[in-house]
Every structure is written in structure tokens, then in C-alpha cells.
mmCIF file of C-alpha atoms in Angstrom:
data_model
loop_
_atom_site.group_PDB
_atom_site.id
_atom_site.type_symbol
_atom_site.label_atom_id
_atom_site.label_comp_id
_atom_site.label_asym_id
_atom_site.label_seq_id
_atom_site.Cartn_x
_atom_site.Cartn_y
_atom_site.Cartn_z
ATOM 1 C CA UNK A 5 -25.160 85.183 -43.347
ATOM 2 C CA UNK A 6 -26.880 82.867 -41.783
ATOM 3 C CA UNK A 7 -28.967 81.745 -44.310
ATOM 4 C CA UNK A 8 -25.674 80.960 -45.982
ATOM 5 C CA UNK A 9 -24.742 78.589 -42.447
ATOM 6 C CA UNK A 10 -28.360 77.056 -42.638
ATOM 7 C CA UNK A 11 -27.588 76.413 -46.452
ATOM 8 C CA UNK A 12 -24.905 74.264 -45.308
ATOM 9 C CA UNK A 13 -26.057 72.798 -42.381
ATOM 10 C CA UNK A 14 -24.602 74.829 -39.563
ATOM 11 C CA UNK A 15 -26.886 76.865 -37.178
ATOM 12 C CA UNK A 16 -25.027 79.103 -34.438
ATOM 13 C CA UNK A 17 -27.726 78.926 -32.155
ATOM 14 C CA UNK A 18 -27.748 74.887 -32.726
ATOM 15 C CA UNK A 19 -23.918 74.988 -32.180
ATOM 16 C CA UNK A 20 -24.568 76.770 -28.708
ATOM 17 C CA UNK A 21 -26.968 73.860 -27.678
ATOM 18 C CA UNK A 22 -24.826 71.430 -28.810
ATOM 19 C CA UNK A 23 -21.680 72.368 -26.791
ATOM 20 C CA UNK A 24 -24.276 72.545 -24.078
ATOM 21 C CA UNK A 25 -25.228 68.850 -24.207
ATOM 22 C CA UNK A 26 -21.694 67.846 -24.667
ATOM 23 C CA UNK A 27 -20.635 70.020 -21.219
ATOM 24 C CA UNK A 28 -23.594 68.652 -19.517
ATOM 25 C CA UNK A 29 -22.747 64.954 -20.330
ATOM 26 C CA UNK A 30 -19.339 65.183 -19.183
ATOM 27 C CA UNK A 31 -21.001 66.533 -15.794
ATOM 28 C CA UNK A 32 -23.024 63.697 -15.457
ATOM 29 C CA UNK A 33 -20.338 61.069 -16.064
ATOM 30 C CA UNK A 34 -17.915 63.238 -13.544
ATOM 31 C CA UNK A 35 -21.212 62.155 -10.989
ATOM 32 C CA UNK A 36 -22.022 59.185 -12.231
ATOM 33 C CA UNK A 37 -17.619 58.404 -11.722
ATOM 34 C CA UNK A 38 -17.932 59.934 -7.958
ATOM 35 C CA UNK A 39 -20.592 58.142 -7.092
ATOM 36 C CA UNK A 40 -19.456 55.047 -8.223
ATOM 37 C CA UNK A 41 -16.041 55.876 -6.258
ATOM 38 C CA UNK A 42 -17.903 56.793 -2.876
ATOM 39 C CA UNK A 43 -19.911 53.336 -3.199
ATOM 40 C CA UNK A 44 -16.605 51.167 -3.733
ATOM 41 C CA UNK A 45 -14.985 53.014 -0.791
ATOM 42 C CA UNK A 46 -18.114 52.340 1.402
ATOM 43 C CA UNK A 47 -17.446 48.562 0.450
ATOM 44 C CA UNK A 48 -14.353 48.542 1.542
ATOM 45 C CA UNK A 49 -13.245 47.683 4.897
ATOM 46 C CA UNK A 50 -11.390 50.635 6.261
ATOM 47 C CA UNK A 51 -7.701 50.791 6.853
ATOM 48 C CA UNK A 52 -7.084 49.315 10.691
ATOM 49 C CA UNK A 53 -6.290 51.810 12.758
ATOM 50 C CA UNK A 54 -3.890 50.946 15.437
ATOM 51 C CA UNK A 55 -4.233 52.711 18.305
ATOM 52 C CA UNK A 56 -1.822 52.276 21.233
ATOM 53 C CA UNK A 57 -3.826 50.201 24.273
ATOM 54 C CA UNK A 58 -2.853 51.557 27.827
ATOM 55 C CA UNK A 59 0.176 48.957 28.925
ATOM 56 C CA UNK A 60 -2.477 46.812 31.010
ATOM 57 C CA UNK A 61 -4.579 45.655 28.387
ATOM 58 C CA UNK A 62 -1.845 45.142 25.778
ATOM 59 C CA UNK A 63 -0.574 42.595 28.456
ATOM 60 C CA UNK A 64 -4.068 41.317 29.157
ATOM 61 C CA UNK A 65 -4.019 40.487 25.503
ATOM 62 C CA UNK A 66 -0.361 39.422 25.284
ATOM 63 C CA UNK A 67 -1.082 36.900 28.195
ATOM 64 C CA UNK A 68 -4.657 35.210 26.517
ATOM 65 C CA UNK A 69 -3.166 35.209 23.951
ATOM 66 C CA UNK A 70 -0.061 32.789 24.837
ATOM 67 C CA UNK A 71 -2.363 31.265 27.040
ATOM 68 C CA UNK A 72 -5.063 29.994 23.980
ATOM 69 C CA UNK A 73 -1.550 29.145 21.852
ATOM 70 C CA UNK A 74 0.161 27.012 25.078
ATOM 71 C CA UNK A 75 -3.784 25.349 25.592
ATOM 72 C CA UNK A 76 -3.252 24.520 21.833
ATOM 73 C CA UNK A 77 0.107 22.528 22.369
ATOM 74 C CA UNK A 78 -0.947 21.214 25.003
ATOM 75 C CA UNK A 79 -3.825 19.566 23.589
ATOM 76 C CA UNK A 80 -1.560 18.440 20.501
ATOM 77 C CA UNK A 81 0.812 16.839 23.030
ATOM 78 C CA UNK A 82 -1.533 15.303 25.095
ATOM 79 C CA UNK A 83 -3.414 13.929 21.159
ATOM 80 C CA UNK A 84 -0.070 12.470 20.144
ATOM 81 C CA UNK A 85 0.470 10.792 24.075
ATOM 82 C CA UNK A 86 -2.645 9.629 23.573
ATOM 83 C CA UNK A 87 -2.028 8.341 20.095
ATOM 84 C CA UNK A 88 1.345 6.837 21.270
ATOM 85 C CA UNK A 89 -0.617 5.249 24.634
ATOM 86 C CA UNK A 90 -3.269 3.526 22.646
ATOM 87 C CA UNK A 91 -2.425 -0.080 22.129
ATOM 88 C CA UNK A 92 -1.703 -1.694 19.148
ATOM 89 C CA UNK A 93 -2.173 -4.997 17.525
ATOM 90 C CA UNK A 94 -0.037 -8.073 17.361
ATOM 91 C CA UNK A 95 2.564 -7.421 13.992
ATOM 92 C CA UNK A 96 2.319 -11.175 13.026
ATOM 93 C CA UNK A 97 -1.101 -13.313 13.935
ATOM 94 C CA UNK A 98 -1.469 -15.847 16.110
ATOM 95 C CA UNK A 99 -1.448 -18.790 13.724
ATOM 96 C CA UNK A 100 0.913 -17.682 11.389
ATOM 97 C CA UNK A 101 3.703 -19.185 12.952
ATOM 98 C CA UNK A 102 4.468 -21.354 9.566
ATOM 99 C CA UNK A 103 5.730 -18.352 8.379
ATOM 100 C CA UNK A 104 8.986 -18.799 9.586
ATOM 101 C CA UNK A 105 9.270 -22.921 9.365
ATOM 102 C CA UNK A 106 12.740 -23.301 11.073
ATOM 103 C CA UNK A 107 11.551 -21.334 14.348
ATOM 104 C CA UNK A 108 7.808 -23.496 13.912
ATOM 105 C CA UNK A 109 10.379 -26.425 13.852
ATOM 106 C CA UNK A 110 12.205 -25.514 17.194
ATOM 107 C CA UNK A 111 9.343 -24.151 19.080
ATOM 108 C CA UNK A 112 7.500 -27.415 18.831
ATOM 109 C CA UNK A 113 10.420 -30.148 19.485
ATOM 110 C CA UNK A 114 11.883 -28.060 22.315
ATOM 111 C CA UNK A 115 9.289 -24.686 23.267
ATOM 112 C CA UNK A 116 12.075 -23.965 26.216
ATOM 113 C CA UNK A 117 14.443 -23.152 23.813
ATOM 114 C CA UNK A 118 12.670 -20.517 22.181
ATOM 115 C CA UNK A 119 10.954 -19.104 25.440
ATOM 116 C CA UNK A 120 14.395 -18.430 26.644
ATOM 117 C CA UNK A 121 15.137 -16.983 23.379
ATOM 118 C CA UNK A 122 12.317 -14.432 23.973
ATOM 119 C CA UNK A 123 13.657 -14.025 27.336
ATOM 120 C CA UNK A 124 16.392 -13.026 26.527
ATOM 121 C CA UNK A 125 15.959 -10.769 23.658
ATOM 122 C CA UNK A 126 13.459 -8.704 25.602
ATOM 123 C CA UNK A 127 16.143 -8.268 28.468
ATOM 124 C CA UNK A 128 18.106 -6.608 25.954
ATOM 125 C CA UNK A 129 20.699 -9.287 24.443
ATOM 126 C CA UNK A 130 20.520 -9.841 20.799
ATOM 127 C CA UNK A 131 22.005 -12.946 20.604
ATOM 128 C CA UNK A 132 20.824 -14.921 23.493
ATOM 129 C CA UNK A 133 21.934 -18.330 24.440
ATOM 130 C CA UNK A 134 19.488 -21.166 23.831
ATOM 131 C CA UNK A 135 20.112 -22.918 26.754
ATOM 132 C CA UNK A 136 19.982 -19.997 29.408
ATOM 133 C CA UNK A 137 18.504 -20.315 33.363
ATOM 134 C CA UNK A 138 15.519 -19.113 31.470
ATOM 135 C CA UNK A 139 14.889 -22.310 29.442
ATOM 136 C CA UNK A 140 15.800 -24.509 32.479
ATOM 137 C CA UNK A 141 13.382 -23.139 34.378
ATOM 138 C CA UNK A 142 10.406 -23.303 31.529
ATOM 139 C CA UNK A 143 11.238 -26.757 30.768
ATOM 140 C CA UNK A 144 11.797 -27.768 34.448
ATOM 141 C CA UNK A 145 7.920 -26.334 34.917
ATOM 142 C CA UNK A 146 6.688 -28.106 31.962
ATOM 143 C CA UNK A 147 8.174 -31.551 31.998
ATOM 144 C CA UNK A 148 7.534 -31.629 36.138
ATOM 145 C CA UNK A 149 4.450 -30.149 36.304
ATOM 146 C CA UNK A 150 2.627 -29.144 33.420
ATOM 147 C CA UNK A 151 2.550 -25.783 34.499
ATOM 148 C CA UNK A 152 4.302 -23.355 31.482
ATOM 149 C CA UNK A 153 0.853 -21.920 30.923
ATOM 150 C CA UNK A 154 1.830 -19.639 33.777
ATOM 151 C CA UNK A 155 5.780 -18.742 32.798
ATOM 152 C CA UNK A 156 4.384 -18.174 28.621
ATOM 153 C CA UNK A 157 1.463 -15.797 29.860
ATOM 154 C CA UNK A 158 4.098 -14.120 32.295
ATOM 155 C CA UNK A 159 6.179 -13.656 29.438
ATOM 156 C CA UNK A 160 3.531 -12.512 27.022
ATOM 157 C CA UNK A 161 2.474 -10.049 29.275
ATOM 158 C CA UNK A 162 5.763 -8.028 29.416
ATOM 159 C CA UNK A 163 6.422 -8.458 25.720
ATOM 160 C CA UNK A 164 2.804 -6.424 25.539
ATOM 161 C CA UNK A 165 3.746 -3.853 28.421
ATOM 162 C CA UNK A 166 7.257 -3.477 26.454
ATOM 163 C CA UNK A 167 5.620 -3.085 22.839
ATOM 164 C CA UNK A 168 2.213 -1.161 23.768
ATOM 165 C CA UNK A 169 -0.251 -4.402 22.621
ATOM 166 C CA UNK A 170 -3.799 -4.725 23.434
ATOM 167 C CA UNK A 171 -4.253 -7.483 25.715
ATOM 168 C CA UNK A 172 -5.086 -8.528 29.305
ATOM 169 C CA UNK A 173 -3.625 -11.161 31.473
ATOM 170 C CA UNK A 174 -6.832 -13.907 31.218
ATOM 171 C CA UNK A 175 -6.686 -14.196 27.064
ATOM 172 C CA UNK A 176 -2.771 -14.749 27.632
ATOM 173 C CA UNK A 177 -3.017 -17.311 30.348
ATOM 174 C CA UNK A 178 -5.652 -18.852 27.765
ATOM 175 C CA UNK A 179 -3.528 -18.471 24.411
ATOM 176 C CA UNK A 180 -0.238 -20.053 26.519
ATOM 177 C CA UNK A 181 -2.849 -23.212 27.485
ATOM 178 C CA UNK A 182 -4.361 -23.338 23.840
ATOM 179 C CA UNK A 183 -1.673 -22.532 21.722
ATOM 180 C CA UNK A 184 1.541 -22.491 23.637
ATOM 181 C CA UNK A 185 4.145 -22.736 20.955
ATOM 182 C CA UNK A 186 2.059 -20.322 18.214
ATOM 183 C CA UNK A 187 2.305 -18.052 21.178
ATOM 184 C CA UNK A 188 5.638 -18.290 21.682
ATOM 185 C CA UNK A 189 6.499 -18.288 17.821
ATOM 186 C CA UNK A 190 4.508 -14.914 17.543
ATOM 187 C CA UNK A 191 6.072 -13.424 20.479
ATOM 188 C CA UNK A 192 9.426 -14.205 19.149
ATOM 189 C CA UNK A 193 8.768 -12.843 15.784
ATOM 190 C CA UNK A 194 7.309 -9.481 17.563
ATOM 191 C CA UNK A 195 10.500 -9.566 19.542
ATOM 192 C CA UNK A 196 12.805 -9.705 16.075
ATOM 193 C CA UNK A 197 10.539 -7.237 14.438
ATOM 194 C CA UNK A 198 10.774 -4.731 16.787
ATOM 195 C CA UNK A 199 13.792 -4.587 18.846
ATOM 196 C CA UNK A 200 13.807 -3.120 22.475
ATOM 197 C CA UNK A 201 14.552 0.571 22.755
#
């Protein structure tokens, strides 16, 4: 009989040895399977474990912790203070006071009128009148003593305290004595830009 299974091709004793190699390739996959499983678990982080802290050091973390977030806002408030406290630049230049050719037209025949313009629109009235105390007293100081240097850099300087512009006192003494009416023309036109709060 089994010279009839040769015949054909089929050997028991070869069919033994074949199951064997089949059973002992599934065994090595099955290893080859676990082993790759163990190595992607040892990649992974494990799962956090939360243990309960004794009360004191949960509130020793509780407190640094809204201590680092409240040093955090407080640097944010104190970037945007110091953001808001930096000063700014004039809106309109100096010399572009043709801009605007009616107010170029009054500031030059009659500066007094548009100083007390300014004076008044800082103080808070939007529609100041043109011949205020304010006025007087600017052309009073001009005309009599050729003085308004002074009153324009008095005035610049609180139109820059009110509107946060860079600045100092000597360069608006110098601009009112140099350039008195472009002075007054750009401080009126930072005045209408930006009304008063």
C-alpha cells in the first residue's frame, strides 16, 4: 500500500513531517506576535496612575499652582500697562498743516483764535467759542509782549500728557518759537482726531 501512495505522490511518513512544519510555524509566528506585543507595550507610556496625595501636598500644589497662573496675569497686565504707557507719536506731522487749508488760513491771520479753540476742546467742550478768556489772554501775551512761546508750549504739553505723546517740555518751548501756528494747527487736528475721554 504504500507503494501505491508513493506512486501517487503521497508518503505518510512525509505527511507526518509536514503537519509538523506547519504546527511549528504557527508557534513561531504566535512568538514572533508576543514579542512584537511586549515591545509596543514597553513603548508605550504607561497609564497615569493617580494616587491620592496626603491633603498637604495637594494644597502645596493647588497653591503654586495659582500662584505661577496669577504671576502669569500679572505679567500680561503689567505688558499691556506698559504697552498702553509707552508714548506714541504725533497722528498728523508737524508741517502738514496744509492739510486742512481753512484751519492753515485761521491759525495764521489770528493764532489766538485757534489756541483757544484747542483750549477749549481739551477742557472737554466740543464746540468751543472762538473768542473765549483763553484767546484774550494768548493774544494779549503775543501782541504785548511777544511772549506766546510760553502759553503754546504750556498748551502742547497737556495735549501730550492728555493723549500719551512722546515729547518733553524744551522741543515744545522750541516748536511754539519756530513754528507756532504749524504747532497749533497739529495740536488742533490731534485734538479733533482724538476726542477727550
Amino acid at each position: 500500500m504504500s507503494y501505491q501512495y508513493s506512486q501517487q505522490g503521497y508518503n505518510p511518513q512525509q505527511q507526518g513531517g509536514y503537519v509538523q512544519q506547519q504546527q511549528q510555524q504557527q508557534q513561531q509566528q504566535q512568538q514572533q506576535q508576543l514579542l512584537l506585543q511586549q515591545h509596543h507595550q514597553q513603548q508605550r507610556p504607561p497609564p497615569p496612575q493617580h494616587q491620592q496625595q496626603p491633603p498637604s501636598q495637594q494644597s502645596q500644589y493647588n497653591y503654586s499652582t495659582m500662584q505661577m497662573s496669577s504671576q502669569n496675569v500679572s505679567k500680561e497686565q503689567s505688558e499691556s500697562k506698559t504697552s498702553k504707557n509707552t508714548p506714541r507719536e504725533w497722528k498728523f506731522g508737524l508741517f502738514d498743516c496744509f492739510s486742512d487749508l481753512g484751519l492753515c488760513l485761521k491759525t495764521t491771520c489770528c493764532p489766538c483764535i485757534t489756541y483757544g479753540e484747542n483750549k477749549g476742546k481739551l477742557n472737554g467742550n466740543p464746540t468751543p467759542n472762538s473768542c473765549s478768556q483763553d484767546a484774550f489772554v494768548y493774544c494779549c501775551v503775543q501782541y504785548c509782549f511777544g511772549l506766546s512761546c510760553i502759553l503754546g508750549a504750556m498748551h502742547r504739553n497737556e495735549v501730550r500728557a492728555k493723549y500719551n505723546i512722546e515729547g518733553n517740555g524744551i522741543c515744545d518751548i522750541c516748536t511754539h518759537f519756530c513754528f507756532g501756528c504749524c504747532a497749533l494747527i497739529q495740536e488742533s487736528r490731534e485734538i479733533s482726531a482724538t476726542p477727550p475721554s
